Coordinates of C-alpha atoms in Angstrom, one line a residue:
Chain A
M22 CA 58.7 5.5 -27.9
T23 CA 58.2 8.5 -25.8
D24 CA 55.1 9.5 -23.8
L25 CA 53.9 11.5 -26.8
G26 CA 54.3 8.5 -29.1
Y27 CA 52.2 6.3 -26.8
L28 CA 49.6 9.1 -26.5
L29 CA 49.3 9.3 -30.3
E30 CA 49.0 5.6 -30.4
A31 CA 46.2 5.6 -27.9
I32 CA 44.4 8.4 -29.8
L33 CA 44.7 6.4 -33.0
L34 CA 43.3 3.3 -31.4
L35 CA 40.4 5.2 -29.9
A36 CA 39.7 6.7 -33.3
L37 CA 39.7 3.3 -35.0
P38 CA 35.9 2.6 -34.6
F39 CA 35.1 6.0 -36.1
V40 CA 36.8 5.2 -39.4
P41 CA 34.1 2.9 -40.7
I42 CA 31.5 5.4 -39.6
A43 CA 33.2 8.2 -41.6
V44 CA 33.5 6.0 -44.6
G45 CA 29.9 4.9 -44.3
V46 CA 28.6 8.4 -44.1
L47 CA 30.7 9.4 -47.2
L48 CA 29.3 6.5 -49.1
R49 CA 25.8 7.3 -48.2
R50 CA 26.2 10.9 -49.3
K51 CA 28.0 9.9 -52.5
F52 CA 25.3 7.4 -53.5
S53 CA 22.3 9.4 -52.3
A54 CA 19.4 9.7 -54.8
A55 CA 19.6 12.6 -57.2
P56 CA 17.2 15.4 -56.3
A57 CA 14.1 15.6 -58.3
A58 CA 13.6 18.5 -60.8
E59 CA 10.8 20.9 -59.8
G60 CA 7.5 19.3 -60.3
A61 CA 9.0 15.9 -61.4
E62 CA 9.3 12.6 -59.6
A63 CA 12.6 11.7 -58.1
P64 CA 14.4 9.2 -60.3
A65 CA 14.6 5.6 -59.0
P66 CA 17.9 4.8 -57.4
T67 CA 20.2 2.7 -59.6
G68 CA 21.7 -0.6 -58.4
A69 CA 25.0 1.0 -57.7
Q70 CA 23.4 3.7 -55.6
K71 CA 21.5 1.1 -53.6
A72 CA 24.6 -1.0 -53.1
G73 CA 26.6 2.0 -52.1
R74 CA 24.1 3.1 -49.5
V75 CA 23.7 -0.4 -48.1
I76 CA 27.5 -0.8 -47.8
G77 CA 27.6 2.6 -46.1
A78 CA 24.9 1.6 -43.7
I79 CA 26.7 -1.6 -42.8
L80 CA 29.9 0.3 -42.2
I81 CA 28.1 2.8 -39.9
G82 CA 26.6 -0.2 -38.0
I83 CA 30.0 -1.8 -37.7
G84 CA 31.5 1.4 -36.3
A85 CA 28.7 1.9 -33.9
A86 CA 28.9 -1.7 -32.7
S87 CA 32.7 -1.3 -32.2
I88 CA 32.2 1.9 -30.1
L89 CA 29.5 0.1 -28.0
F90 CA 31.9 -2.9 -27.6
M91 CA 34.7 -0.7 -26.3
I92 CA 32.4 1.0 -23.9
V93 CA 31.1 -2.3 -22.6
V94 CA 34.7 -3.7 -22.2
L95 CA 35.8 -0.5 -20.3
L96 CA 32.8 -0.6 -18.0
N97 CA 33.4 -4.3 -17.3
F98 CA 37.1 -3.7 -16.7
K99 CA 36.2 -1.0 -14.2
G100 CA 33.7 -3.3 -12.5
Y101 CA 30.6 -1.4 -13.4
L102 CA 29.1 -4.3 -15.5
Chain B
M24 CA 36.3 -31.6 -15.2
Q25 CA 36.0 -34.9 -17.2
V26 CA 37.6 -37.7 -15.2
A27 CA 38.3 -41.2 -16.3
G28 CA 35.9 -43.7 -14.8
R29 CA 33.2 -41.0 -14.0
P30 CA 30.4 -40.6 -16.5
E31 CA 29.4 -37.2 -15.2
P32 CA 31.8 -34.2 -15.2
L33 CA 32.8 -32.7 -11.8
T34 CA 31.9 -29.1 -11.3
F35 CA 33.1 -26.6 -8.7
R36 CA 32.2 -23.0 -7.9
Q37 CA 35.3 -22.3 -5.9
A38 CA 38.9 -22.9 -7.0
R39 CA 39.9 -24.3 -3.6
D40 CA 37.3 -27.0 -3.7
A41 CA 38.4 -28.0 -7.2
E42 CA 42.1 -28.0 -6.2
A43 CA 41.3 -30.3 -3.2
A44 CA 39.4 -32.7 -5.5
I45 CA 42.2 -32.6 -8.1
R46 CA 44.8 -33.6 -5.5
Q47 CA 42.7 -36.7 -4.7
L48 CA 42.5 -37.8 -8.3
P49 CA 44.8 -40.5 -9.8
D50 CA 47.6 -39.3 -12.0
G51 CA 46.6 -39.0 -15.7
S52 CA 42.9 -39.2 -15.0
I53 CA 41.7 -35.8 -16.2
S54 CA 40.8 -35.8 -19.9
R55 CA 39.4 -32.3 -20.0
I56 CA 39.2 -29.3 -17.6
T57 CA 37.6 -25.9 -18.1
L58 CA 38.5 -22.9 -16.0
Y59 CA 35.7 -20.5 -16.3
G60 CA 35.7 -16.9 -15.2
H61 CA 37.2 -13.5 -15.9
G62 CA 40.5 -13.5 -17.8
S63 CA 43.2 -11.0 -18.5
P64 CA 46.6 -11.2 -20.2
G65 CA 48.5 -13.9 -18.3
M66 CA 45.8 -14.7 -15.8
Q67 CA 42.5 -16.5 -15.4
T68 CA 40.2 -16.1 -12.4
V69 CA 38.1 -18.9 -11.0
G70 CA 35.8 -17.8 -8.2
N71 CA 37.9 -15.7 -5.8
D72 CA 41.2 -17.2 -7.0
A73 CA 43.4 -16.5 -10.0
Y74 CA 45.8 -18.6 -11.9
D75 CA 48.9 -17.7 -13.8
P76 CA 51.0 -20.2 -15.9
D77 CA 52.9 -21.4 -12.9
S78 CA 50.0 -22.0 -10.5
A79 CA 47.8 -23.6 -13.2
A80 CA 50.6 -26.0 -14.2
A81 CA 51.3 -26.7 -10.5
M82 CA 47.7 -27.6 -9.8
L83 CA 47.3 -29.9 -12.9
R84 CA 50.8 -31.3 -13.5
G85 CA 50.6 -35.1 -13.6
K86 CA 46.8 -35.2 -13.3
M87 CA 46.1 -34.6 -17.0
A88 CA 45.8 -37.6 -19.3
R89 CA 48.2 -37.6 -22.3
G90 CA 46.6 -35.3 -24.9
G91 CA 44.2 -34.0 -22.3
V92 CA 42.8 -30.5 -22.7
V93 CA 42.9 -27.5 -20.4
Q94 CA 40.5 -24.8 -21.5
F95 CA 40.9 -21.3 -20.1
S96 CA 37.5 -19.8 -20.7
G97 CA 38.3 -16.2 -20.0
C98 CA 39.1 -13.1 -22.0
N99 CA 42.6 -12.6 -23.4
T100 CA 44.0 -15.9 -22.0
A101 CA 46.2 -16.1 -25.1
S102 CA 48.2 -13.5 -27.0
I103 CA 46.6 -11.5 -29.8
G104 CA 48.3 -13.5 -32.5
G105 CA 48.8 -12.3 -36.1
A106 CA 46.9 -9.8 -38.1
S107 CA 43.3 -10.6 -38.9
V108 CA 40.8 -9.3 -41.4
N109 CA 38.0 -9.8 -38.9
P110 CA 37.0 -6.4 -37.7
A111 CA 35.8 -7.8 -34.3
V112 CA 39.2 -9.3 -33.7
G113 CA 40.8 -6.0 -34.7
I114 CA 38.7 -4.0 -32.3
S115 CA 39.5 -6.5 -29.5
M116 CA 43.2 -6.1 -30.2
A117 CA 42.8 -2.3 -30.0
A118 CA 40.8 -2.5 -26.8
R119 CA 43.3 -4.9 -25.2
R120 CA 46.2 -2.6 -26.1
L121 CA 44.3 0.4 -24.6
L122 CA 43.2 -1.3 -21.4
Y123 CA 46.3 -3.3 -20.7
F124 CA 49.0 -1.1 -21.9
S125 CA 48.0 2.6 -22.5
L126 CA 45.8 3.0 -19.4
P127 CA 48.2 1.5 -16.9
Y128 CA 51.3 3.0 -18.6
F129 CA 49.9 6.6 -18.2
Q130 CA 48.7 5.8 -14.7
D131 CA 52.2 4.8 -13.8
R132 CA 53.7 7.9 -15.5
L133 CA 51.3 10.2 -13.6
D134 CA 52.4 8.4 -10.4
G135 CA 56.0 9.3 -11.3
V136 CA 57.2 6.0 -12.5
P137 CA 60.1 6.4 -15.0
A138 CA 59.1 6.0 -18.6
A139 CA 61.5 3.2 -19.3
Q140 CA 60.4 1.2 -16.3
A141 CA 56.7 1.7 -17.1
R142 CA 57.3 0.8 -20.7
E143 CA 59.1 -2.4 -19.9
Q144 CA 56.5 -3.5 -17.3
W145 CA 53.5 -3.0 -19.5
E146 CA 55.0 -4.1 -22.8
K147 CA 55.8 -7.4 -21.2
T148 CA 52.3 -7.7 -19.7
W149 CA 49.7 -6.6 -22.2
D150 CA 50.2 -9.4 -24.7
A151 CA 51.0 -12.2 -22.2
D152 CA 50.0 -15.7 -23.4
L153 CA 48.7 -17.7 -20.4
S154 CA 47.8 -20.7 -22.6
R155 CA 51.1 -21.0 -24.4
D156 CA 53.1 -20.5 -21.2
T157 CA 51.1 -23.0 -19.4
S158 CA 51.4 -25.6 -22.2
L159 CA 55.2 -25.2 -21.9
Q160 CA 55.0 -26.5 -18.4
M161 CA 52.6 -29.3 -19.1
R162 CA 54.2 -31.6 -21.8
G163 CA 51.7 -33.3 -24.0
T164 CA 48.7 -31.4 -22.7
V165 CA 46.7 -29.3 -25.1
V166 CA 46.0 -25.9 -23.5
C167 CA 43.4 -23.6 -25.1
G168 CA 42.6 -20.0 -24.5
Y169 CA 41.0 -16.9 -26.2
R170 CA 43.0 -14.4 -28.1
T171 CA 40.3 -11.8 -27.8
F172 CA 37.7 -10.5 -25.3
G173 CA 34.9 -13.0 -25.1
L174 CA 31.2 -12.3 -25.2
V175 CA 29.3 -14.7 -23.1
P176 CA 25.5 -14.7 -23.7
G177 CA 24.9 -15.9 -20.2
R178 CA 26.5 -12.8 -18.7
L179 CA 24.9 -10.0 -20.8
P180 CA 23.3 -7.7 -18.1
G181 CA 19.8 -7.3 -19.7
L182 CA 19.6 -10.9 -20.8
T183 CA 20.5 -12.3 -17.4
R184 CA 17.7 -10.3 -15.9
L185 CA 15.3 -11.3 -18.6
L186 CA 16.1 -15.0 -18.1
G187 CA 16.1 -14.7 -14.3
N188 CA 19.7 -16.0 -14.1
Q189 CA 22.4 -15.0 -11.9
E190 CA 25.8 -14.9 -13.5
A191 CA 26.6 -17.7 -15.8
T192 CA 28.3 -20.4 -13.8
T193 CA 28.3 -23.3 -16.2
P194 CA 30.8 -23.1 -19.0
G195 CA 28.9 -22.4 -22.2
Y196 CA 29.3 -20.7 -25.5
V197 CA 31.9 -17.9 -25.6
A198 CA 32.1 -15.7 -28.6
G199 CA 35.8 -15.2 -29.2
K200 CA 38.9 -16.3 -31.1
K201 CA 40.1 -19.5 -29.6
V202 CA 43.7 -20.9 -29.9
C203 CA 45.2 -24.1 -28.7
Y204 CA 48.8 -24.9 -27.9
Q205 CA 50.7 -28.1 -27.1
D206 CA 54.2 -27.9 -25.8
G207 CA 54.3 -24.2 -26.8
R208 CA 53.3 -24.8 -30.4
E209 CA 49.9 -23.9 -31.9
V210 CA 47.8 -26.9 -32.7
P211 CA 44.2 -27.4 -34.1
E212 CA 41.5 -27.2 -31.5
P213 CA 40.7 -30.8 -30.4

């Protein structure tokens, strides 16, 4: 591989933790509660909506933990932790 | 170190003290030894010293009991192994590739090292397997290491301050993916 190839590899590896975050955000938007009609109560979320939002939240948490892990590892590698 | 005939394990802070003690031990008397410190691909530190497969095997050869266990308790003291569905293992693999290949490769390239030379150097290094290579030099001994970065509760910065500890000096729980080899072949953890 050339330098460009290794650079692309490094960019993809760095982007890896953001994938579950992006999927989680998409899930939470897709399964968000339907807006209430004017003057009416918002409908209760369905089971599928709740499950989708929970899974989305879990994925966002996994992504955030992954980013934190990589930061900790880098700081430890450089001797700051 | 667990030694035949001694009920209590021997513990050393400095590698040189441990080496001196090991030299005095009868052959085949060590049933288990844990090397505890920072690890990186192909290397394990203990105190101010570091061991690679050759130096680890040289220190212990002949002293381990048949089927005795050498535990490298450091990060990345084994290769990354095969694919895993565990996201923590996946992130560890990515971090290892970035820290031990990408970063030094581009540092070398910026220093003017030819691409082929830098590639050969770091491709050989980033996935080095200290545990397997050591087991190949110590027939019959089980050698274990970690395929991933390890999280050590006793070394978390906030937690150590809260508990009033200094760095963790007694081998304890390490959160990581462990693997064991005997004569270069993967075996179940004893």
